[in-house]
Amino acid sequence: MGVRQFIGNALRGFAQTVLDMDDTRVPQEHLVALQDLLARQAFNQAPSDLKELVEGLRRKHIVDSISISQTNGSLLASSTGNGASEVITASALFNYVQSEIPKSEVVLIKASPSWNMLFKYNSKIFIIKAPMHLTTIELRAISNEVEEFLIRAKKEADAPAKG
C-alpha cells in the first residue's frame, strides 16, 4: 500500500502542476452550519395573510426585509415598520429606471453594508434588502410564492360568494 499511495500522490501532484487541475471542494462545515440554521427555523406553510407570508419569506430566504407594492407605490405588504415610505421611494426609482432603460428587469443598489433589490413581477414591485445580492432565481422564487398565495386567497374569497 505504501507504493500505491506514493504513485497516487505523485500522479496527483503531476496533474495539479502540469494540468492545472482544481481540487477545491465545497466547505462541508459551511453547509452543515447552513443546514443547522434552516433546521431551527420554522416556516409557516399556511400563512393567514400576506404580512405573515412576507415575514415567513424573509426568514426562509435569510434576507433583512421584503416589501411589496403596486406600480403606483401603494403598499401591499412589508416585513418592516416603515414599508409605506420605502415602497413609494422604491417604486418611483424603479419606474424611473424602466422609463430610461425599458428592458431592465432588476435594479441592484449597493447601500453599504447591504443590497437593495428592486424588481417587477406581475404588476407588483418587490423591494428586497439583504446582506448580499440574490440571484434572479431566488428573486423569482420569492415572487412566485407571493403570487401563488394571492391566487389561493382570491379563490378562497370568491368561493363563498359563488356558493
mmCIF file of C-alpha atoms in Angstrom, residues 7-163:
data_model
loop_
_atom_site.group_PDB
_atom_site.id
_atom_site.type_symbol
_atom_site.label_atom_id
_atom_site.label_comp_id
_atom_site.label_asym_id
_atom_site.label_seq_id
_atom_site.Cartn_x
_atom_site.Cartn_y
_atom_site.Cartn_z
ATOM 1 C CA ILE A 7 2.312 6.585 -7.009
ATOM 2 C CA GLY A 8 -1.135 8.120 -6.346
ATOM 3 C CA ASN A 9 0.402 11.161 -4.682
ATOM 4 C CA ALA A 10 2.949 11.531 -7.486
ATOM 5 C CA LEU A 11 0.252 11.372 -10.183
ATOM 6 C CA ARG A 12 -1.946 13.821 -8.234
ATOM 7 C CA GLY A 13 0.982 16.234 -7.860
ATOM 8 C CA PHE A 14 1.783 15.915 -11.564
ATOM 9 C CA ALA A 15 -1.844 16.549 -12.544
ATOM 10 C CA GLN A 16 -2.070 19.606 -10.282
ATOM 11 C CA THR A 17 1.088 21.224 -11.610
ATOM 12 C CA VAL A 18 1.018 20.254 -15.283
ATOM 13 C CA LEU A 19 -2.715 20.040 -15.965
ATOM 14 C CA ASP A 20 -3.625 22.804 -13.511
ATOM 15 C CA MET A 21 -6.437 20.699 -12.069
ATOM 16 C CA ASP A 22 -8.639 22.207 -9.401
ATOM 17 C CA ASP A 23 -9.094 20.061 -6.321
ATOM 18 C CA THR A 24 -11.145 22.522 -4.289
ATOM 19 C CA ARG A 25 -14.199 21.175 -2.554
ATOM 20 C CA VAL A 26 -17.320 22.715 -1.077
ATOM 21 C CA PRO A 27 -16.528 23.506 2.572
ATOM 22 C CA GLN A 28 -18.699 20.966 4.353
ATOM 23 C CA GLU A 29 -18.666 22.889 7.629
ATOM 24 C CA HIS A 30 -20.409 25.802 5.870
ATOM 25 C CA LEU A 31 -23.118 23.506 4.538
ATOM 26 C CA VAL A 32 -23.585 21.891 7.934
ATOM 27 C CA ALA A 33 -23.941 25.327 9.578
ATOM 28 C CA LEU A 34 -26.489 26.408 6.958
ATOM 29 C CA GLN A 35 -28.465 23.183 7.306
ATOM 30 C CA ASP A 36 -28.452 23.623 11.090
ATOM 31 C CA LEU A 37 -29.703 27.198 10.742
ATOM 32 C CA LEU A 38 -32.500 26.156 8.391
ATOM 33 C CA ALA A 39 -33.470 23.216 10.599
ATOM 34 C CA ARG A 40 -34.018 25.574 13.537
ATOM 35 C CA GLN A 41 -36.242 27.918 11.542
ATOM 36 C CA ALA A 42 -39.936 27.157 11.451
ATOM 37 C CA PHE A 43 -41.711 28.392 8.362
ATOM 38 C CA ASN A 44 -45.456 28.727 8.377
ATOM 39 C CA GLN A 45 -46.608 26.744 5.362
ATOM 40 C CA ALA A 46 -50.156 28.133 5.574
ATOM 41 C CA PRO A 47 -49.951 31.847 6.438
ATOM 42 C CA SER A 48 -53.247 33.563 7.135
ATOM 43 C CA ASP A 49 -52.408 36.876 5.466
ATOM 44 C CA LEU A 50 -49.861 38.486 3.157
ATOM 45 C CA LYS A 51 -47.956 40.152 6.015
ATOM 46 C CA GLU A 52 -47.423 36.774 7.684
ATOM 47 C CA LEU A 53 -46.273 35.286 4.361
ATOM 48 C CA VAL A 54 -43.786 38.107 3.771
ATOM 49 C CA GLU A 55 -42.359 37.684 7.272
ATOM 50 C CA GLY A 56 -42.014 33.932 6.691
ATOM 51 C CA LEU A 57 -40.308 34.504 3.334
ATOM 52 C CA ARG A 58 -37.918 36.957 4.988
ATOM 53 C CA ARG A 59 -36.797 34.279 7.446
ATOM 54 C CA LYS A 60 -36.838 31.487 4.865
ATOM 55 C CA HIS A 61 -34.650 33.296 2.348
ATOM 56 C CA ILE A 62 -32.462 34.871 5.059
ATOM 57 C CA VAL A 63 -32.953 38.477 3.946
ATOM 58 C CA ASP A 64 -33.281 41.663 6.007
ATOM 59 C CA SER A 65 -36.642 42.819 4.661
ATOM 60 C CA ILE A 66 -39.220 42.274 1.937
ATOM 61 C CA SER A 67 -41.747 44.879 0.821
ATOM 62 C CA ILE A 68 -44.294 44.601 -1.967
ATOM 63 C CA SER A 69 -46.099 47.456 -3.694
ATOM 64 C CA GLN A 70 -48.294 48.151 -6.669
ATOM 65 C CA THR A 71 -46.601 50.028 -9.512
ATOM 66 C CA ASN A 72 -48.246 53.257 -8.319
ATOM 67 C CA GLY A 73 -46.431 52.994 -4.955
ATOM 68 C CA SER A 74 -49.288 51.709 -2.789
ATOM 69 C CA LEU A 75 -48.125 49.250 -0.134
ATOM 70 C CA LEU A 76 -49.373 45.652 -0.261
ATOM 71 C CA ALA A 77 -47.177 44.153 2.476
ATOM 72 C CA SER A 78 -43.908 44.747 4.270
ATOM 73 C CA SER A 79 -41.803 42.954 6.828
ATOM 74 C CA THR A 80 -40.679 46.321 8.233
ATOM 75 C CA GLY A 81 -42.482 49.108 10.030
ATOM 76 C CA ASN A 82 -41.551 51.791 7.500
ATOM 77 C CA GLY A 83 -42.865 49.916 4.457
ATOM 78 C CA ALA A 84 -45.121 52.726 3.172
ATOM 79 C CA SER A 85 -42.351 55.286 2.710
ATOM 80 C CA GLU A 86 -39.962 52.620 1.447
ATOM 81 C CA VAL A 87 -42.274 51.391 -1.326
ATOM 82 C CA ILE A 88 -43.098 54.904 -2.548
ATOM 83 C CA THR A 89 -39.415 55.711 -2.997
ATOM 84 C CA ALA A 90 -38.532 52.311 -4.437
ATOM 85 C CA SER A 91 -41.420 52.182 -6.912
ATOM 86 C CA ALA A 92 -40.618 55.724 -8.109
ATOM 87 C CA LEU A 93 -36.970 54.752 -8.577
ATOM 88 C CA PHE A 94 -37.836 51.503 -10.348
ATOM 89 C CA ASN A 95 -40.351 53.227 -12.643
ATOM 90 C CA TYR A 96 -37.747 55.893 -13.491
ATOM 91 C CA VAL A 97 -35.131 53.260 -14.357
ATOM 92 C CA GLN A 98 -37.667 51.415 -16.506
ATOM 93 C CA SER A 99 -38.560 54.617 -18.336
ATOM 94 C CA GLU A 100 -34.876 55.194 -19.148
ATOM 95 C CA ILE A 101 -33.973 51.539 -19.757
ATOM 96 C CA PRO A 102 -37.222 49.814 -20.809
ATOM 97 C CA LYS A 103 -35.876 46.254 -20.848
ATOM 98 C CA SER A 104 -34.439 46.432 -17.338
ATOM 99 C CA GLU A 105 -35.624 43.671 -15.038
ATOM 100 C CA VAL A 106 -33.836 44.186 -11.735
ATOM 101 C CA VAL A 107 -32.309 47.236 -10.073
ATOM 102 C CA LEU A 108 -29.498 46.398 -7.657
ATOM 103 C CA ILE A 109 -28.342 49.121 -5.292
ATOM 104 C CA LYS A 110 -25.349 48.609 -3.043
ATOM 105 C CA ALA A 111 -26.073 50.545 0.160
ATOM 106 C CA SER A 112 -23.223 49.520 2.405
ATOM 107 C CA PRO A 113 -23.344 47.056 4.084
ATOM 108 C CA SER A 114 -26.433 45.658 2.344
ATOM 109 C CA TRP A 115 -28.068 45.408 -1.064
ATOM 110 C CA ASN A 116 -31.444 46.750 -2.155
ATOM 111 C CA MET A 117 -33.011 44.753 -4.975
ATOM 112 C CA LEU A 118 -35.985 46.149 -6.860
ATOM 113 C CA PHE A 119 -37.832 44.125 -9.461
ATOM 114 C CA LYS A 120 -41.237 43.946 -11.052
ATOM 115 C CA TYR A 121 -43.305 40.786 -11.237
ATOM 116 C CA ASN A 122 -46.954 40.614 -12.378
ATOM 117 C CA SER A 123 -47.630 44.339 -11.864
ATOM 118 C CA LYS A 124 -46.080 44.337 -8.396
ATOM 119 C CA ILE A 125 -42.771 45.835 -7.359
ATOM 120 C CA PHE A 126 -40.744 43.821 -4.872
ATOM 121 C CA ILE A 127 -38.163 45.508 -2.670
ATOM 122 C CA ILE A 128 -35.750 43.115 -1.002
ATOM 123 C CA LYS A 129 -32.928 44.149 1.309
ATOM 124 C CA ALA A 130 -30.225 41.613 2.081
ATOM 125 C CA PRO A 131 -26.565 41.459 3.102
ATOM 126 C CA MET A 132 -25.698 40.132 -0.361
ATOM 127 C CA HIS A 133 -27.497 40.297 -3.680
ATOM 128 C CA LEU A 134 -29.769 37.404 -4.565
ATOM 129 C CA THR A 135 -29.797 35.580 -7.861
ATOM 130 C CA THR A 136 -32.641 36.001 -10.320
ATOM 131 C CA ILE A 137 -33.821 32.507 -9.416
ATOM 132 C CA GLU A 138 -34.087 33.433 -5.726
ATOM 133 C CA LEU A 139 -35.954 36.636 -6.559
ATOM 134 C CA ARG A 140 -38.378 34.689 -8.777
ATOM 135 C CA ALA A 141 -38.909 32.101 -6.039
ATOM 136 C CA ILE A 142 -39.961 34.809 -3.597
ATOM 137 C CA SER A 143 -42.270 36.483 -6.103
ATOM 138 C CA ASN A 144 -43.789 33.149 -7.187
ATOM 139 C CA GLU A 145 -44.638 32.248 -3.600
ATOM 140 C CA VAL A 146 -46.356 35.607 -3.132
ATOM 141 C CA GLU A 147 -48.310 35.231 -6.389
ATOM 142 C CA GLU A 148 -49.401 31.684 -5.508
ATOM 143 C CA PHE A 149 -50.596 32.912 -2.105
ATOM 144 C CA LEU A 150 -52.546 35.784 -3.684
ATOM 145 C CA ILE A 151 -54.177 33.433 -6.217
ATOM 146 C CA ARG A 152 -55.171 30.984 -3.442
ATOM 147 C CA ALA A 153 -56.501 33.823 -1.284
ATOM 148 C CA LYS A 154 -58.559 35.180 -4.186
ATOM 149 C CA LYS A 155 -60.022 31.734 -4.932
ATOM 150 C CA GLU A 156 -60.925 31.257 -1.268
ATOM 151 C CA ALA A 157 -62.537 34.701 -1.123
ATOM 152 C CA ASP A 158 -64.545 34.040 -4.303
ATOM 153 C CA ALA A 159 -65.643 30.532 -3.272
ATOM 154 C CA PRO A 160 -68.215 31.544 -0.596
ATOM 155 C CA ALA A 161 -69.605 34.288 -2.866
ATOM 156 C CA LYS A 162 -70.420 31.718 -5.568
ATOM 157 C CA GLY A 163 -71.781 29.095 -3.174
#
